[in-house]
Amino acid sequence: MLNIVLFGPPGSGKGTQSEKIIEKYKLIHISTGDLLREQVAAQSELGLKAKEIMDRGELVSDNIVIGMIRSKLEEHQDGPGFIFDGFPRTVEQARELRKALTDYDEHVGVMISLEVPREELVKRLLKRGEECGRSDDRLDTINNRIDVYNQQTMPVTYYYDKMRKHASVDGIGSINEIFERIVEVIDKKK
Ligand code: ADP
């Protein structure tokens, strides 16, 4: 299996690049943001709770997210591998991912972080808000999401640094240019 963590702040292009990575490497895509939005759309109890938290730009509890990940791993345990998008977002989630993968004798091969400056992130997310109407793409929520990323999520890079699994990729450029940089990192790891 090839398991990749695609990491980076909100608006760094994880979703866009995930689509291209899946196409090329035939991996199973797990986006905790998408899984949570499915629950919101279905108006489940979990979804109703999650919506409030997401609209504030805060993080949904580790337990909820880890539960969703574990059930996806179980569902696709014989697959070609996973791309984790928007997860892990806390060091606790990273530890739990390691444990969950170990249960299947698997591990994260590489964690790729997309580097994009704050002004560019805000610009991209405001544009997405206008185009797609995602309820968390408004200026106050965007600013809070980036602050939460810097405080709670950035430390995840040190976790993978220590295991020598962290690779930074410049997230500025055309979609194809950025994708080529990612492919180079993945092919070196394979
Ligand atoms: P973005 O990367 O643009 O913030 P996501 O779709 O990854 O978009 O996440 C949207 C929201 O969903 C987050 O702001 C957060 O509230 C929630 N969320 C997604 N993934 C996680 C996670 N791994 N842990 C906690 N909350 C999460």
Coordinates of N, CA and C and ligand atoms in Angstrom, one line a residue:
M1 N 0.8 -1.2 0.0 CA 0.0 0.0 0.0 C 0.9 1.3 0.0
L2 N 0.3 2.3 -0.6 CA 1.0 3.6 -0.6 C 0.0 4.5 0.1
N3 N 0.5 5.0 1.3 CA -0.4 5.9 2.1 C 0.3 7.3 2.2
I4 N -0.5 8.3 1.7 CA 0.0 9.6 1.7 C -0.9 10.6 2.5
V5 N -0.2 11.4 3.3 CA -0.9 12.5 4.0 C -0.7 13.7 3.2
L6 N -1.7 14.4 2.7 CA -1.6 15.6 2.0 C -2.0 16.7 3.0
F7 N -1.1 17.6 3.3 CA -1.2 18.5 4.4 C -1.1 19.9 3.9
G8 N -1.6 20.9 4.7 CA -1.4 22.3 4.3 C -2.6 23.1 4.9
P9 N -2.5 24.4 4.9 CA -3.5 25.2 5.5 C -4.8 25.2 4.6
P10 N -5.9 25.7 5.1 CA -7.1 25.8 4.3 C -6.8 26.6 3.1
G11 N -7.3 26.2 1.9 CA -7.1 27.0 0.7 C -5.7 26.7 0.0
S12 N -5.0 25.7 0.5 CA -3.7 25.5 0.0 C -3.7 24.6 -1.3
G13 N -4.9 24.0 -1.6 CA -5.1 23.2 -2.8 C -5.1 21.7 -2.5
K14 N -5.3 21.3 -1.3 CA -5.3 19.9 -1.0 C -6.3 19.1 -1.8
G15 N -7.5 19.6 -1.9 CA -8.6 18.9 -2.6 C -8.3 18.8 -4.0
T16 N -7.9 19.9 -4.7 CA -7.6 19.9 -6.1 C -6.5 18.9 -6.4
Q17 N -5.4 19.0 -5.6 CA -4.3 18.1 -5.9 C -4.6 16.6 -5.6
S18 N -5.5 16.4 -4.6 CA -5.9 15.0 -4.2 C -6.5 14.4 -5.5
E19 N -7.4 15.1 -6.1 CA -8.0 14.5 -7.3 C -7.0 14.0 -8.3
K20 N -6.0 14.8 -8.6 CA -5.0 14.5 -9.6 C -4.1 13.3 -9.1
I21 N -3.9 13.3 -7.8 CA -3.0 12.2 -7.2 C -3.8 10.8 -7.3
I22 N -5.1 10.9 -7.0 CA -6.0 9.7 -7.1 C -6.0 9.1 -8.5
E23 N -6.1 10.0 -9.4 CA -6.2 9.6 -10.8 C -4.9 8.9 -11.2
K24 N -3.8 9.4 -10.8 CA -2.5 8.8 -11.2 C -2.2 7.6 -10.5
Y25 N -2.4 7.6 -9.1 CA -1.9 6.5 -8.3 C -3.0 5.5 -7.9
K26 N -4.3 5.9 -8.3 CA -5.4 5.0 -7.9 C -5.6 4.8 -6.4
L27 N -5.4 5.8 -5.7 CA -5.6 5.7 -4.2 C -7.0 6.0 -3.8
I28 N -7.3 5.5 -2.6 CA -8.6 5.9 -2.0 C -8.5 7.2 -1.3
H29 N -9.4 8.1 -1.6 CA -9.4 9.5 -1.1 C -10.2 9.5 0.2
I30 N -9.5 10.0 1.3 CA -10.3 10.2 2.6 C -10.1 11.7 3.0
S31 N -11.2 12.5 2.8 CA -11.2 13.8 3.2 C -12.1 14.0 4.4
T32 N -11.6 14.3 5.6 CA -12.5 14.4 6.8 C -13.4 15.6 6.6
G33 N -13.0 16.6 5.9 CA -13.9 17.7 5.6 C -15.1 17.3 4.8
D34 N -14.8 16.5 3.7 CA -15.9 16.0 2.9 C -16.9 15.0 3.7
L35 N -16.2 14.2 4.5 CA -17.0 13.2 5.3 C -17.9 14.0 6.3
L36 N -17.4 15.1 6.9 CA -18.2 15.9 7.8 C -19.3 16.6 7.1
R37 N -19.0 17.1 5.9 CA -20.0 17.8 5.1 C -21.1 16.9 4.7
E38 N -20.8 15.6 4.4 CA -21.8 14.6 4.1 C -22.8 14.5 5.3
Q39 N -22.2 14.5 6.5 CA -23.1 14.4 7.7 C -24.0 15.6 7.9
V40 N -23.4 16.8 7.6 CA -24.1 18.0 7.7 C -25.3 18.0 6.7
A41 N -25.0 17.5 5.4 CA -26.1 17.5 4.4 C -27.2 16.5 4.8
A42 N -26.8 15.4 5.4 CA -27.8 14.4 5.8 C -28.5 14.8 7.1
Q43 N -28.1 15.9 7.7 CA -28.7 16.5 8.9 C -28.7 15.4 10.0
S44 N -27.6 14.6 10.1 CA -27.5 13.6 11.2 C -27.2 14.4 12.5
E45 N -27.3 13.7 13.6 CA -27.0 14.3 14.9 C -25.6 14.8 14.9
L46 N -24.7 14.0 14.4 CA -23.3 14.4 14.3 C -23.1 15.6 13.4
G47 N -23.8 15.6 12.3 CA -23.8 16.7 11.3 C -24.2 18.0 11.9
L48 N -25.3 17.9 12.7 CA -25.8 19.2 13.3 C -24.8 19.8 14.2
K49 N -24.2 18.9 15.0 CA -23.2 19.3 16.0 C -22.0 19.9 15.2
A50 N -21.5 19.1 14.2 CA -20.3 19.5 13.4 C -20.5 20.9 12.7
K51 N -21.7 21.1 12.2 CA -21.9 22.3 11.4 C -21.6 23.6 12.2
E52 N -22.0 23.6 13.4 CA -21.8 24.8 14.2 C -20.3 25.0 14.4
I53 N -19.6 23.9 14.7 CA -18.1 24.0 14.9 C -17.4 24.4 13.6
M54 N -17.8 23.8 12.5 CA -17.2 24.2 11.2 C -17.4 25.6 10.8
D55 N -18.6 26.1 11.1 CA -19.0 27.5 10.7 C -18.2 28.5 11.6
R56 N -17.7 28.1 12.7 CA -16.9 28.9 13.5 C -15.4 28.8 13.1
G57 N -15.1 27.8 12.3 CA -13.7 27.6 11.8 C -12.9 26.8 12.9
E58 N -13.6 26.2 13.8 CA -12.8 25.4 14.8 C -12.8 23.9 14.4
L59 N -12.1 23.1 15.2 CA -11.9 21.7 14.9 C -12.9 20.9 15.5
V60 N -13.5 19.9 14.8 CA -14.4 18.9 15.3 C -13.5 18.0 16.2
S61 N -14.1 17.4 17.3 CA -13.3 16.6 18.2 C -12.6 15.5 17.6
D62 N -11.4 15.2 18.1 CA -10.5 14.2 17.6 C -11.3 12.8 17.6
N63 N -12.1 12.5 18.6 CA -12.8 11.2 18.7 C -13.7 11.0 17.5
I64 N -14.4 12.0 17.1 CA -15.3 11.9 16.0 C -14.6 11.6 14.7
V65 N -13.5 12.4 14.5 CA -12.8 12.3 13.2 C -12.1 11.0 13.2
I66 N -11.5 10.5 14.3 CA -10.8 9.3 14.2 C -11.7 8.1 14.0
G67 N -12.9 8.2 14.6 CA -13.9 7.2 14.3 C -14.2 7.0 12.8
M68 N -14.4 8.2 12.2 CA -14.7 8.2 10.8 C -13.5 7.6 10.0
I69 N -12.3 7.9 10.4 CA -11.1 7.4 9.7 C -11.1 5.8 9.8
R70 N -11.3 5.4 11.1 CA -11.2 3.9 11.3 C -12.2 3.2 10.5
S71 N -13.4 3.7 10.3 CA -14.4 2.9 9.5 C -14.0 2.9 8.1
K72 N -13.4 4.0 7.6 CA -13.0 4.0 6.2 C -11.8 3.1 5.9
L73 N -10.9 3.0 6.9 CA -9.8 2.1 6.7 C -10.3 0.6 6.7
E74 N -11.3 0.4 7.5 CA -11.8 -1.0 7.5 C -12.5 -1.3 6.2
E75 N -13.2 -0.4 5.7 CA -14.0 -0.6 4.5 C -13.0 -0.9 3.3
H76 N -11.8 -0.3 3.3 CA -11.0 -0.4 2.1 C -9.7 -1.1 2.4
Q77 N -9.7 -2.0 3.3 CA -8.4 -2.6 3.8 C -7.6 -3.3 2.8
D78 N -8.3 -3.8 1.7 CA -7.5 -4.5 0.6 C -7.2 -3.6 -0.5
G79 N -7.4 -2.3 -0.4 CA -7.2 -1.3 -1.5 C -5.7 -1.0 -1.7
P80 N -5.5 -0.2 -2.7 CA -4.1 0.2 -3.1 C -3.4 1.1 -2.2
G81 N -4.2 1.7 -1.3 CA -3.6 2.7 -0.3 C -4.5 3.9 -0.3
F82 N -4.1 4.8 0.6 CA -5.0 6.0 0.9 C -4.3 7.3 0.7
I83 N -5.1 8.3 0.4 CA -4.6 9.7 0.5 C -5.5 10.4 1.5
F84 N -4.8 10.8 2.6 CA -5.5 11.5 3.7 C -5.5 13.0 3.4
D85 N -6.6 13.7 3.3 CA -6.7 15.1 2.9 C -7.4 15.8 4.1
G86 N -6.7 16.7 4.7 CA -7.3 17.5 5.8 C -7.3 16.7 7.1
F87 N -6.5 15.7 7.1 CA -6.3 14.8 8.3 C -4.9 14.2 8.3
P88 N -4.2 14.1 9.3 CA -4.5 14.5 10.7 C -4.3 16.0 10.8
R89 N -5.1 16.6 11.7 CA -5.1 18.1 11.9 C -4.6 18.4 13.3
T90 N -4.4 17.4 14.2 CA -3.8 17.6 15.5 C -2.8 16.5 15.7
V91 N -1.8 16.7 16.6 CA -0.8 15.7 16.9 C -1.5 14.4 17.4
E92 N -2.6 14.6 18.2 CA -3.3 13.4 18.7 C -3.9 12.6 17.5
Q93 N -4.4 13.3 16.5 CA -5.0 12.5 15.3 C -3.8 11.8 14.6
A94 N -2.6 12.4 14.5 CA -1.5 11.8 13.9 C -1.1 10.5 14.6
R95 N -1.1 10.6 15.9 CA -0.8 9.4 16.7 C -1.8 8.3 16.5
E96 N -3.1 8.7 16.5 CA -4.1 7.7 16.3 C -4.1 7.1 14.9
L97 N -3.7 7.9 13.9 CA -3.6 7.4 12.6 C -2.6 6.3 12.5
R98 N -1.4 6.6 13.2 CA -0.4 5.6 13.2 C -0.8 4.3 13.8
K99 N -1.5 4.4 14.9 CA -2.0 3.2 15.6 C -3.0 2.4 14.7
A100 N -3.9 3.2 14.1 CA -4.9 2.5 13.2 C -4.3 1.8 12.1
L101 N -3.3 2.5 11.4 CA -2.6 1.8 10.3 C -1.8 0.6 10.7
T102 N -1.2 0.7 11.9 CA -0.4 -0.4 12.4 C -1.2 -1.6 12.6
D103 N -2.5 -1.4 12.9 CA -3.4 -2.6 13.1 C -3.5 -3.4 11.8
Y104 N -3.3 -2.7 10.6 CA -3.3 -3.4 9.3 C -1.9 -3.6 8.8
D105 N -0.9 -3.5 9.7 CA 0.5 -3.6 9.3 C 0.9 -2.5 8.2
E106 N 0.3 -1.4 8.3 CA 0.6 -0.3 7.3 C 1.2 0.9 8.0
H107 N 1.6 1.9 7.2 CA 2.1 3.1 7.8 C 2.0 4.2 6.7
V108 N 2.2 5.5 7.2 CA 2.2 6.6 6.3 C 3.6 6.6 5.6
G109 N 3.5 6.6 4.2 CA 4.8 6.6 3.4 C 5.4 8.0 3.4
V110 N 4.6 9.0 3.2 CA 5.1 10.4 3.1 C 4.0 11.4 3.5
M111 N 4.4 12.5 4.1 CA 3.5 13.5 4.4 C 3.9 14.7 3.6
I112 N 3.1 15.2 2.7 CA 3.5 16.3 1.8 C 2.7 17.6 2.3
S113 N 3.5 18.6 2.6 CA 2.8 19.8 3.0 C 2.9 20.9 1.9
L114 N 1.8 21.4 1.6 CA 1.7 22.5 0.5 C 1.9 23.8 1.2
E115 N 2.9 24.6 0.7 CA 3.2 25.9 1.4 C 2.7 27.0 0.6
V116 N 1.8 27.8 1.2 CA 1.1 28.9 0.6 C 1.0 30.1 1.6
P117 N 1.5 31.3 1.2 CA 1.4 32.4 2.2 C -0.1 32.8 2.5
R118 N -0.2 33.4 3.7 CA -1.6 33.7 4.2 C -2.4 34.6 3.3
E119 N -1.8 35.6 2.7 CA -2.6 36.6 1.9 C -3.2 35.8 0.7
E120 N -2.4 34.8 0.1 CA -2.9 34.1 -1.0 C -4.1 33.1 -0.6
L121 N -3.9 32.5 0.6 CA -5.0 31.6 1.1 C -6.3 32.4 1.3
V122 N -6.2 33.6 1.9 CA -7.5 34.3 2.1 C -8.1 34.7 0.7
K123 N -7.3 35.1 -0.2 CA -7.8 35.4 -1.5 C -8.5 34.2 -2.2
R124 N -7.8 33.1 -2.1 CA -8.4 31.9 -2.8 C -9.7 31.4 -2.1
L125 N -9.7 31.5 -0.7 CA -10.9 31.0 0.0 C -12.1 32.0 -0.2
L126 N -11.8 33.3 -0.3 CA -12.9 34.3 -0.6 C -13.5 34.0 -1.9
K127 N -12.7 33.7 -2.9 CA -13.1 33.4 -4.3 C -14.0 32.1 -4.3
R128 N -13.5 31.1 -3.5 CA -14.3 29.8 -3.5 C -15.6 30.1 -2.8
G129 N -15.6 30.9 -1.8 CA -16.9 31.3 -1.1 C -17.9 31.8 -2.1
E130 N -17.4 32.7 -3.0 CA -18.3 33.3 -3.9 C -18.8 32.3 -5.0
E131 N -17.9 31.4 -5.4 CA -18.2 30.5 -6.4 C -19.0 29.3 -6.0
C132 N -18.6 28.7 -4.8 CA -19.3 27.5 -4.4 C -20.2 27.6 -3.2
G133 N -20.2 28.8 -2.5 CA -21.1 29.0 -1.4 C -20.9 28.1 -0.2
R134 N -19.6 27.7 0.0 CA -19.4 26.9 1.3 C -19.5 27.8 2.4
S135 N -20.3 27.4 3.4 CA -20.7 28.4 4.5 C -19.5 28.8 5.4
D136 N -18.4 28.1 5.3 CA -17.2 28.5 6.1 C -16.2 29.4 5.4
D137 N -16.5 29.6 4.1 CA -15.6 30.5 3.3 C -16.1 32.0 3.4
R138 N -16.1 32.5 4.6 CA -16.4 33.9 4.9 C -15.2 34.5 5.6
L139 N -15.0 35.8 5.5 CA -13.7 36.3 6.0 C -13.4 36.0 7.5
D140 N -14.4 36.2 8.4 CA -14.2 35.9 9.8 C -13.8 34.5 10.0
T141 N -14.6 33.6 9.4 CA -14.3 32.1 9.6 C -12.9 31.7 9.0
I142 N -12.7 32.3 7.8 CA -11.4 32.0 7.1 C -10.2 32.4 8.0
N143 N -10.3 33.6 8.6 CA -9.2 34.0 9.5 C -9.0 33.1 10.7
N144 N -10.2 32.7 11.2 CA -10.1 31.8 12.4 C -9.5 30.4 12.0
R145 N -9.9 29.9 10.8 CA -9.4 28.6 10.3 C -7.9 28.7 10.2
I146 N -7.4 29.8 9.6 CA -5.9 29.9 9.5 C -5.2 30.0 10.8
D147 N -5.8 30.7 11.8 CA -5.2 30.8 13.1 C -5.2 29.4 13.8
V148 N -6.4 28.7 13.7 CA -6.5 27.4 14.2 C -5.4 26.4 13.6
Y149 N -5.3 26.6 12.3 CA -4.2 25.8 11.6 C -2.8 26.1 12.2
N150 N -2.5 27.4 12.3 CA -1.2 27.7 12.8 C -1.0 27.2 14.3
Q151 N -2.0 27.3 15.1 CA -1.8 26.9 16.5 C -1.9 25.4 16.7
Q152 N -2.9 24.7 16.1 CA -3.2 23.3 16.4 C -2.7 22.3 15.4
T153 N -2.6 22.8 14.2 CA -2.3 21.8 13.1 C -0.8 21.8 12.7
M154 N -0.2 23.0 12.7 CA 1.2 23.1 12.3 C 2.1 22.1 13.1
P155 N 1.8 21.9 14.4 CA 2.7 21.0 15.1 C 2.7 19.6 14.5
V156 N 1.8 19.2 13.7 CA 1.7 17.9 13.1 C 3.0 17.7 12.1
T157 N 3.5 18.9 11.6 CA 4.6 18.8 10.7 C 5.8 18.3 11.5
Y158 N 6.0 18.7 12.8 CA 7.1 18.3 13.5 C 7.1 16.8 13.8
Y159 N 5.8 16.3 14.0 CA 5.6 14.9 14.3 C 6.2 14.1 13.1
Y160 N 5.9 14.5 11.9 CA 6.3 13.7 10.7 C 7.8 14.0 10.4
D161 N 8.2 15.3 10.8 CA 9.7 15.6 10.6 C 10.5 14.6 11.4
K162 N 10.1 14.4 12.6 CA 10.9 13.5 13.5 C 11.0 12.1 12.9
M163 N 10.0 11.7 12.1 CA 10.1 10.4 11.5 C 10.7 10.4 10.1
R164 N 11.1 11.6 9.7 CA 11.7 11.9 8.4 C 10.7 11.5 7.3
K165 N 9.5 11.9 7.5 CA 8.5 11.6 6.5 C 7.9 12.9 5.9
H166 N 8.4 14.0 6.3 CA 7.8 15.3 5.9 C 8.5 15.9 4.7
A167 N 7.7 16.2 3.7 CA 8.3 16.9 2.5 C 7.5 18.1 2.2
S168 N 8.1 19.3 2.1 CA 7.4 20.5 1.7 C 7.4 20.7 0.2
V169 N 6.3 21.2 -0.2 CA 6.1 21.5 -1.7 C 5.6 22.9 -1.8
D170 N 6.2 23.7 -2.7 CA 5.7 25.1 -3.0 C 4.3 25.0 -3.6
G171 N 3.3 25.6 -3.0 CA 2.0 25.5 -3.4 C 1.5 26.7 -4.3
I172 N 2.5 27.5 -4.8 CA 2.2 28.6 -5.7 C 2.6 28.2 -7.1
G173 N 1.8 28.4 -8.0 CA 2.0 28.1 -9.4 C 0.8 27.5 -10.0
S174 N 0.9 27.0 -11.2 CA -0.3 26.4 -11.9 C -0.6 25.0 -11.2
I175 N -1.8 24.6 -11.4 CA -2.2 23.3 -10.8 C -1.3 22.2 -11.3
N176 N -0.9 22.2 -12.6 CA 0.0 21.2 -13.1 C 1.4 21.3 -12.6
E177 N 1.9 22.5 -12.5 CA 3.2 22.7 -11.9 C 3.3 22.1 -10.5
I178 N 2.3 22.4 -9.7 CA 2.3 22.0 -8.3 C 2.2 20.4 -8.3
F179 N 1.3 19.9 -9.2 CA 1.2 18.5 -9.2 C 2.5 17.8 -9.6
E180 N 3.2 18.3 -10.5 CA 4.5 17.7 -10.9 C 5.5 17.7 -9.7
R181 N 5.5 18.8 -8.9 CA 6.3 18.8 -7.7 C 5.9 17.7 -6.8
I182 N 4.6 17.4 -6.7 CA 4.1 16.4 -5.7 C 4.5 15.0 -6.3
V183 N 4.4 14.8 -7.6 CA 4.7 13.5 -8.2 C 6.2 13.2 -7.9
E184 N 7.0 14.2 -8.1 CA 8.4 14.0 -7.8 C 8.7 13.4 -6.4
V185 N 8.0 14.0 -5.4 CA 8.2 13.6 -4.0 C 7.7 12.1 -3.9
I186 N 6.5 11.9 -4.4 CA 5.9 10.5 -4.3 C 6.7 9.5 -4.9
D187 N 7.2 9.8 -6.2 CA 8.0 8.8 -6.9 C 9.3 8.5 -6.2
K188 N 9.8 9.4 -5.5 CA 11.1 9.2 -4.8 C 10.8 8.2 -3.6
K189 N 9.6 8.3 -3.1 CA 9.3 7.5 -1.9 C 8.9 6.1 -2.2
K190 N 8.4 5.9 -3.4 CA 7.8 4.6 -3.8 C 8.8 3.5 -3.9
Ligands
ADP1 P1 -10.2 23.5 4.6 O1 -8.9 22.7 4.5 O2 -10.5 24.5 3.5 O3 -10.4 24.1 6.0 P2 -11.8 21.0 5.1 O4 -12.8 20.5 4.2 O5 -10.5 20.2 5.2 O6 -11.4 22.5 4.5 O7 -12.3 21.3 6.5 C1 -13.5 22.1 6.8 C2 -13.8 22.1 8.3 O8 -14.1 20.7 8.7 C3 -12.6 22.5 9.3 O9 -12.5 23.9 9.4 C4 -13.0 21.7 10.6 O10 -14.0 22.4 11.3 C5 -13.6 20.4 10.0 N1 -12.6 19.3 9.9 C6 -12.1 18.8 8.8 N2 -11.2 17.9 9.0 C7 -11.0 17.8 10.4 C8 -10.2 17.1 11.2 N3 -9.3 16.2 10.8 N4 -10.2 17.4 12.6 C9 -11.1 18.3 13.0 N5 -11.9 19.0 12.3 C10 -11.9 18.8 10.9

